[in-house]
């Protein structure tokens, strides 16, 4: 019964995310940041975390596809932290770099394994795929001593209207 309740709760939350992603009245970077805060509060409730937005362009509108891929990139990264990192602290930050929006997710966990024997490479590939669709630059730095730093840069012109995103 507990498992059924957990599955029902997860399904309900997934449906809320789908409805939000399709909502065109909430399509600014500021709206995305608010949804990221809500998601972090729900998923990272057992971990010390911060989420800071230092962008002065939060009113900028996102295309539906850019909104979807940015949010799903973010959720994938957070899920990776929860499933694999053993971190007890996460720092999330968005800011402007020239004509780009930067997103950083930094944890103090055990880092990614050096060998290809675990499930980590698959989760990294999912992040790489989303970054590629956004035509973004993805940097992942990881070590056992310092944890993992995921950094994504996306040109603002690719966020506002980008017909090739799928």
Backbone as CSV, one residue per row, in Angstrom:
resi,resn,N_x,N_y,N_z,CA_x,CA_y,CA_z,C_x,C_y,C_z
1,UNK,0.817,-1.199,0.000,0.000,0.000,0.000,0.862,1.265,0.000
2,UNK,1.954,1.218,0.748,2.873,2.348,0.781,3.505,2.607,-0.572
3,UNK,3.833,1.522,-1.272,4.429,1.655,-2.599,3.438,2.253,-3.595
4,UNK,2.177,1.835,-3.515,1.139,2.383,-4.385,0.964,3.874,-4.107
5,UNK,0.982,4.249,-2.830,0.863,5.655,-2.464,2.030,6.466,-3.029
6,UNK,3.237,5.918,-2.943,4.422,6.598,-3.459,4.335,6.770,-4.973
7,UNK,3.916,5.736,-5.674,3.777,5.813,-7.128,2.710,6.834,-7.512
8,UNK,1.597,6.841,-6.785,0.531,7.807,-7.060,1.014,9.232,-6.833
9,UNK,1.778,9.455,-5.773,2.306,10.793,-5.479,3.273,11.236,-6.580
10,UNK,4.167,10.338,-6.989,5.126,10.662,-8.047,4.415,10.950,-9.366
11,UNK,3.395,10.174,-9.671,2.624,10.394,-10.903,1.921,11.742,-10.873
12,UNK,1.366,12.081,-9.734,0.687,13.362,-9.586,1.664,14.524,-9.777
13,UNK,2.841,14.407,-9.181,3.846,15.463,-9.327,4.331,15.566,-10.771
14,UNK,4.488,14.437,-11.435,4.901,14.452,-12.845,3.840,15.133,-13.700
15,UNK,2.580,14.872,-13.417,1.493,15.515,-14.170,1.490,17.028,-13.921
16,UNK,1.746,17.441,-12.688,1.833,18.876,-12.389,2.952,19.526,-13.196
17,UNK,4.082,18.838,-13.334,5.193,19.361,-14.131,4.788,19.488,-15.600
18,UNK,4.083,18.498,-16.121,3.644,18.541,-17.523,2.696,19.706,-17.752
19,UNK,1.738,19.876,-16.852,0.788,20.989,-16.981,1.535,22.317,-16.919
20,UNK,2.486,22.440,-15.993,3.252,23.684,-15.884,4.062,23.936,-17.162
21,UNK,4.674,22.897,-17.695,5.477,23.062,-18.903,4.644,23.570,-20.078
22,UNK,3.397,23.181,-20.133,2.529,23.598,-21.234,1.858,24.947,-20.988
23,UNK,1.932,25.455,-19.781,1.297,26.724,-19.424,2.050,27.885,-20.066
24,UNK,1.406,28.591,-20.966,2.071,29.682,-21.686,2.082,30.991,-20.900
25,UNK,1.299,31.110,-19.861,1.339,32.339,-19.064,2.528,32.348,-18.120
26,UNK,3.182,31.227,-17.937,4.341,31.127,-17.057,5.553,30.725,-17.894
27,UNK,5.977,31.646,-18.746,7.029,31.288,-19.695,8.251,32.200,-19.640
28,UNK,8.448,32.876,-18.523,9.635,33.717,-18.395,10.721,32.966,-17.619
29,UNK,11.915,33.494,-17.653,13.000,32.908,-16.869,12.660,32.982,-15.385
30,UNK,12.021,34.052,-14.972,11.595,34.173,-13.580,10.614,33.082,-13.187
31,UNK,9.682,32.750,-14.085,8.744,31.652,-13.825,9.495,30.318,-13.708
32,UNK,10.484,30.128,-14.567,11.298,28.914,-14.511,12.031,28.824,-13.174
33,UNK,12.603,29.930,-12.738,13.325,29.946,-11.462,12.370,29.605,-10.313
34,UNK,11.168,30.156,-10.346,10.188,29.845,-9.301,9.862,28.358,-9.287
35,UNK,9.685,27.750,-10.453,9.402,26.324,-10.534,10.608,25.511,-10.066
36,UNK,11.808,25.991,-10.383,13.018,25.326,-9.910,13.081,25.354,-8.387
37,UNK,12.695,26.478,-7.775,12.668,26.589,-6.308,11.688,25.577,-5.714
38,UNK,10.491,25.498,-6.298,9.489,24.555,-5.813,9.987,23.118,-5.935
39,UNK,10.604,22.807,-7.050,11.112,21.456,-7.289,12.249,21.131,-6.325
40,UNK,13.150,22.066,-6.111,14.251,21.855,-5.165,13.697,21.646,-3.757
41,UNK,12.708,22.448,-3.383,12.111,22.297,-2.062,11.504,20.920,-1.861
42,UNK,10.940,20.381,-2.906,10.307,19.063,-2.835,11.357,17.945,-2.875
43,UNK,12.300,18.030,-3.812,13.243,16.934,-4.013,14.432,16.967,-3.052
44,UNK,14.868,18.151,-2.682,16.076,18.281,-1.857,15.757,18.558,-0.392
45,UNK,14.578,18.177,0.045,14.149,18.492,1.416,15.049,17.867,2.479
46,UNK,15.760,16.802,2.152,16.638,16.125,3.114,18.084,16.635,3.027
47,UNK,18.345,17.560,2.100,19.708,18.037,1.832,19.753,19.549,2.023
48,UNK,20.849,20.037,2.551,21.069,21.471,2.654,21.318,22.004,1.237
49,UNK,20.511,22.965,0.793,20.688,23.489,-0.566,20.420,24.989,-0.600
50,UNK,20.987,25.605,-1.640,20.691,27.002,-1.943,20.366,27.094,-3.423
51,UNK,19.494,28.046,-3.763,19.198,28.326,-5.163,19.194,29.842,-5.306
52,UNK,20.148,30.349,-6.061,20.293,31.787,-6.264,20.148,32.124,-7.742
53,UNK,19.420,33.181,-8.016,19.286,33.683,-9.379,19.852,35.093,-9.417
54,UNK,20.977,35.254,-10.101,21.639,36.546,-10.220,21.440,37.151,-11.609
55,UNK,20.436,36.674,-12.320,20.150,37.204,-13.653,19.297,38.457,-13.530
56,UNK,19.610,39.464,-14.323,18.766,40.665,-14.349,17.820,40.635,-15.540
57,UNK,17.692,39.466,-16.168,16.833,39.322,-17.342,15.755,38.262,-17.095
58,UNK,15.212,38.240,-15.875,14.245,37.202,-15.521,12.895,37.397,-16.203
59,UNK,12.632,38.575,-16.742,11.366,38.803,-17.452,11.417,38.278,-18.891
60,UNK,12.614,37.901,-19.366,12.757,37.406,-20.736,11.911,36.150,-20.925
61,UNK,11.232,36.088,-22.036,10.359,34.959,-22.343,11.157,33.785,-22.908
62,UNK,10.705,32.596,-22.566,11.295,31.356,-23.068,10.350,30.725,-24.071
63,UNK,10.908,30.116,-25.101,10.066,29.325,-25.996,9.612,28.094,-25.212
64,UNK,8.539,27.482,-25.657,8.010,26.293,-24.988,9.062,25.187,-24.936
65,UNK,9.767,24.973,-26.039,10.791,23.922,-26.076,11.975,24.258,-25.176
66,UNK,12.417,25.498,-25.175,13.539,25.880,-24.317,13.160,25.718,-22.849
67,UNK,11.958,26.143,-22.497,11.464,25.998,-21.127,11.475,24.521,-20.726
68,UNK,10.978,23.671,-21.612,10.902,22.230,-21.327,12.293,21.638,-21.154
69,UNK,13.194,21.913,-22.089,14.519,21.300,-22.022,15.350,21.839,-20.853
70,UNK,15.252,23.117,-20.557,15.968,23.665,-19.400,15.464,23.041,-18.107
71,UNK,14.145,22.970,-17.961,13.576,22.418,-16.733,13.920,20.931,-16.600
72,UNK,13.814,20.184,-17.674,14.118,18.755,-17.605,15.613,18.503,-17.392
73,UNK,16.472,19.360,-17.936,17.911,19.294,-17.653,18.128,19.464,-16.151
74,UNK,17.491,20.482,-15.597,17.606,20.783,-14.168,17.129,19.601,-13.319
75,UNK,15.952,19.063,-13.644,15.419,17.935,-12.872,16.324,16.714,-12.976
76,UNK,16.849,16.454,-14.157,17.760,15.319,-14.336,19.004,15.496,-13.467
77,UNK,19.556,16.687,-13.453,20.743,16.950,-12.642,20.446,16.766,-11.153
78,UNK,19.298,17.253,-10.708,18.914,17.105,-9.296,18.696,15.623,-8.959
79,UNK,18.026,14.895,-9.837,17.828,13.457,-9.608,19.167,12.729,-9.530
80,UNK,20.132,13.131,-10.374,21.458,12.513,-10.327,22.126,12.756,-8.975
81,UNK,21.995,13.959,-8.456,22.553,14.272,-7.141,21.932,13.344,-6.094
82,UNK,20.615,13.231,-6.131,19.918,12.416,-5.130,20.260,10.935,-5.237
83,UNK,20.342,10.423,-6.451,20.543,8.987,-6.643,21.990,8.545,-6.477
84,UNK,22.933,9.398,-6.848,24.301,8.923,-6.984,25.345,9.630,-6.120
85,UNK,25.122,10.861,-5.729,26.229,11.662,-5.196,26.539,11.448,-3.720
86,UNK,25.546,11.046,-2.933,25.697,10.965,-1.477,26.045,12.338,-0.887
87,UNK,25.626,13.395,-1.566,25.918,14.762,-1.113,25.006,15.140,0.047
88,UNK,25.497,16.053,0.874,24.639,16.627,1.908,24.478,18.133,1.714
89,UNK,25.036,18.644,0.617,24.919,20.060,0.303,24.921,20.254,-1.209
90,UNK,23.998,21.097,-1.686,23.880,21.389,-3.111,23.713,22.896,-3.278
91,UNK,24.420,23.451,-4.229,24.302,24.864,-4.564,23.856,24.979,-6.019
92,UNK,22.762,25.718,-6.244,22.220,25.911,-7.586,22.248,27.405,-7.867
93,UNK,22.719,27.768,-9.043,22.826,29.192,-9.363,22.552,29.438,-10.839
94,UNK,21.818,30.508,-11.117,21.613,31.003,-12.483,22.142,32.425,-12.538
95,UNK,22.805,32.774,-13.637,23.309,34.133,-13.805,23.553,34.411,-15.284
96,UNK,23.818,35.659,-15.590,24.064,36.097,-16.964,25.566,36.134,-17.230
97,UNK,25.951,35.625,-18.402,27.328,35.716,-18.873,27.255,36.192,-20.312
98,UNK,27.556,37.467,-20.512,27.453,38.076,-21.843,26.063,37.806,-22.421
99,UNK,25.989,37.113,-23.554,24.697,36.856,-24.202,24.147,35.473,-23.843
100,UNK,24.609,34.919,-22.719,24.214,33.572,-22.315,23.582,33.561,-20.920
101,UNK,22.758,32.541,-20.699,22.258,32.222,-19.371,23.088,31.052,-18.870
102,UNK,23.594,31.150,-17.656,24.405,30.083,-17.066,23.625,29.423,-15.937
103,UNK,23.710,28.112,-15.871,23.105,27.324,-14.802,24.187,26.429,-14.225
104,UNK,24.381,26.515,-12.907,25.379,25.704,-12.226,24.702,24.901,-11.122
105,UNK,25.049,23.622,-11.059,24.583,22.759,-9.977,25.840,22.111,-9.400
106,UNK,26.102,22.419,-8.145,27.337,22.017,-7.482,26.986,21.214,-6.239
107,UNK,27.547,19.991,-6.120,27.297,19.200,-4.911,28.618,18.814,-4.261
108,UNK,28.544,18.427,-2.996,29.750,18.038,-2.260,29.820,16.521,-2.081
109,UNK,29.292,15.788,-3.043,29.229,14.333,-2.950,30.510,13.632,-3.342
110,UNK,30.342,12.375,-3.755,31.486,11.488,-4.019,32.005,11.579,-5.442
111,UNK,31.394,12.424,-6.257,31.861,12.579,-7.632,31.407,11.439,-8.518
112,UNK,31.725,11.556,-9.769,31.394,10.521,-10.755,32.516,9.497,-10.794
113,UNK,32.177,8.239,-11.027,33.233,7.220,-11.082,34.109,7.396,-12.321
114,UNK,35.363,7.053,-12.174,36.302,7.169,-13.300,36.094,6.057,-14.318
115,UNK,35.626,4.902,-13.849,35.407,3.798,-14.793,33.978,3.834,-15.309
116,UNK,33.699,3.068,-16.318,32.375,3.073,-16.936,31.466,1.987,-16.402
117,UNK,31.689,1.527,-15.166,30.942,0.380,-14.667,29.651,0.749,-13.959
118,UNK,29.391,2.010,-13.701,28.169,2.349,-12.967,27.146,2.986,-13.885
119,UNK,26.023,3.387,-13.282,24.945,4.001,-14.063,25.195,5.480,-14.315
120,UNK,26.211,6.057,-13.731,26.459,7.492,-13.897,26.629,7.927,-15.349
121,UNK,27.386,7.226,-16.159,27.544,7.694,-17.537,26.208,7.845,-18.283
122,UNK,25.241,6.981,-18.023,23.937,7.115,-18.665,23.267,8.420,-18.261
123,UNK,23.320,8.748,-16.987,22.698,9.985,-16.528,23.433,11.204,-17.077
124,UNK,24.744,11.109,-17.229,25.505,12.207,-17.827,25.128,12.357,-19.296
125,UNK,24.939,11.249,-19.987,24.535,11.315,-21.400,23.196,12.023,-21.563
126,UNK,22.282,11.810,-20.629,20.990,12.501,-20.699,21.184,14.010,-20.593
127,UNK,22.077,14.444,-19.710,22.383,15.873,-19.590,23.033,16.387,-20.869
128,UNK,23.952,15.613,-21.410,24.613,16.004,-22.662,23.596,16.128,-23.794
129,UNK,22.650,15.206,-23.864,21.621,15.262,-24.909,20.782,16.532,-24.790
130,UNK,20.356,16.869,-23.585,19.557,18.084,-23.382,20.380,19.328,-23.725
131,UNK,21.630,19.354,-23.312,22.497,20.497,-23.620,22.671,20.638,-25.129
132,UNK,22.812,19.526,-25.818,22.976,19.546,-27.273,21.727,20.107,-27.947
133,UNK,20.559,19.696,-27.490,19.307,20.188,-28.064,19.186,21.703,-27.865
134,UNK,19.641,22.187,-26.722,19.613,23.626,-26.436,20.761,24.373,-27.117
135,UNK,21.630,23.627,-27.797,22.852,24.175,-28.382,23.678,24.900,-27.326
136,UNK,23.705,24.286,-26.148,24.433,24.860,-25.028,25.794,24.234,-24.868
137,UNK,26.590,24.861,-24.030,27.909,24.356,-23.682,27.798,23.750,-22.286
138,UNK,28.114,22.467,-22.170,28.025,21.755,-20.903,29.420,21.418,-20.418
139,UNK,29.679,21.735,-19.141,30.941,21.366,-18.509,30.608,20.587,-17.246
140,UNK,31.229,19.432,-17.085,31.051,18.640,-15.875,32.430,18.348,-15.316
141,UNK,32.644,18.786,-14.083,33.906,18.550,-13.388,33.563,17.773,-12.126
142,UNK,34.282,16.680,-11.899,33.931,15.805,-10.789,35.164,15.197,-10.168
143,UNK,35.155,15.110,-8.834,36.218,14.405,-8.129,35.669,13.874,-6.805
144,UNK,36.340,12.851,-6.279,35.924,12.273,-4.995,36.048,13.286,-3.868
145,UNK,36.999,14.189,-3.984,37.274,15.147,-2.911,36.306,16.330,-2.896
146,UNK,35.893,16.784,-4.073,35.103,18.019,-4.135,33.673,17.834,-4.619
147,UNK,33.312,16.646,-5.090,31.962,16.441,-5.605,31.885,16.731,-7.097
148,UNK,30.701,17.145,-7.531,30.462,17.350,-8.963,29.932,18.751,-9.218
149,UNK,30.447,19.356,-10.272,29.992,20.676,-10.726,29.485,20.526,-12.155
150,UNK,28.190,20.824,-12.330,27.569,20.799,-13.656,27.321,22.242,-14.037
151,UNK,27.809,22.642,-15.192,27.688,24.023,-15.642,27.182,24.028,-17.083
152,UNK,26.070,24.713,-17.303,25.456,24.803,-18.624,25.361,26.273,-19.027
153,UNK,25.835,26.585,-20.239,25.696,27.912,-20.820,24.823,27.792,-22.060
154,UNK,23.769,28.618,-22.134,22.887,28.609,-23.304,22.721,30.037,-23.792
155,UNK,22.926,30.234,-25.093,22.729,31.566,-25.670,21.274,31.981,-25.509
156,UNK,21.079,33.220,-25.129,19.716,33.728,-24.945,18.909,33.648,-26.232
157,UNK,19.563,33.817,-27.372,18.834,33.733,-28.640,18.264,32.337,-28.861
158,UNK,18.855,31.307,-28.231,18.341,29.940,-28.340,17.228,29.673,-27.342
159,UNK,17.023,30.577,-26.403,15.996,30.388,-25.393,14.666,31.024,-25.769
160,UNK,14.719,32.093,-26.553,13.494,32.838,-26.831,12.659,32.215,-27.930
161,UNK,13.257,31.879,-29.010,12.512,31.194,-30.069,13.521,30.396,-30.882
162,UNK,13.344,29.124,-30.849,14.302,28.248,-31.505,13.537,27.107,-32.155
163,UNK,13.190,27.234,-33.417,12.310,26.256,-34.054,12.895,24.853,-34.196
164,UNK,14.212,24.680,-34.039,14.777,23.348,-34.249,14.766,22.493,-32.995
165,UNK,14.408,23.057,-31.849,14.362,22.248,-30.636,13.261,21.218,-30.745
166,UNK,13.563,20.002,-30.342,12.547,18.933,-30.427,12.506,18.137,-29.148
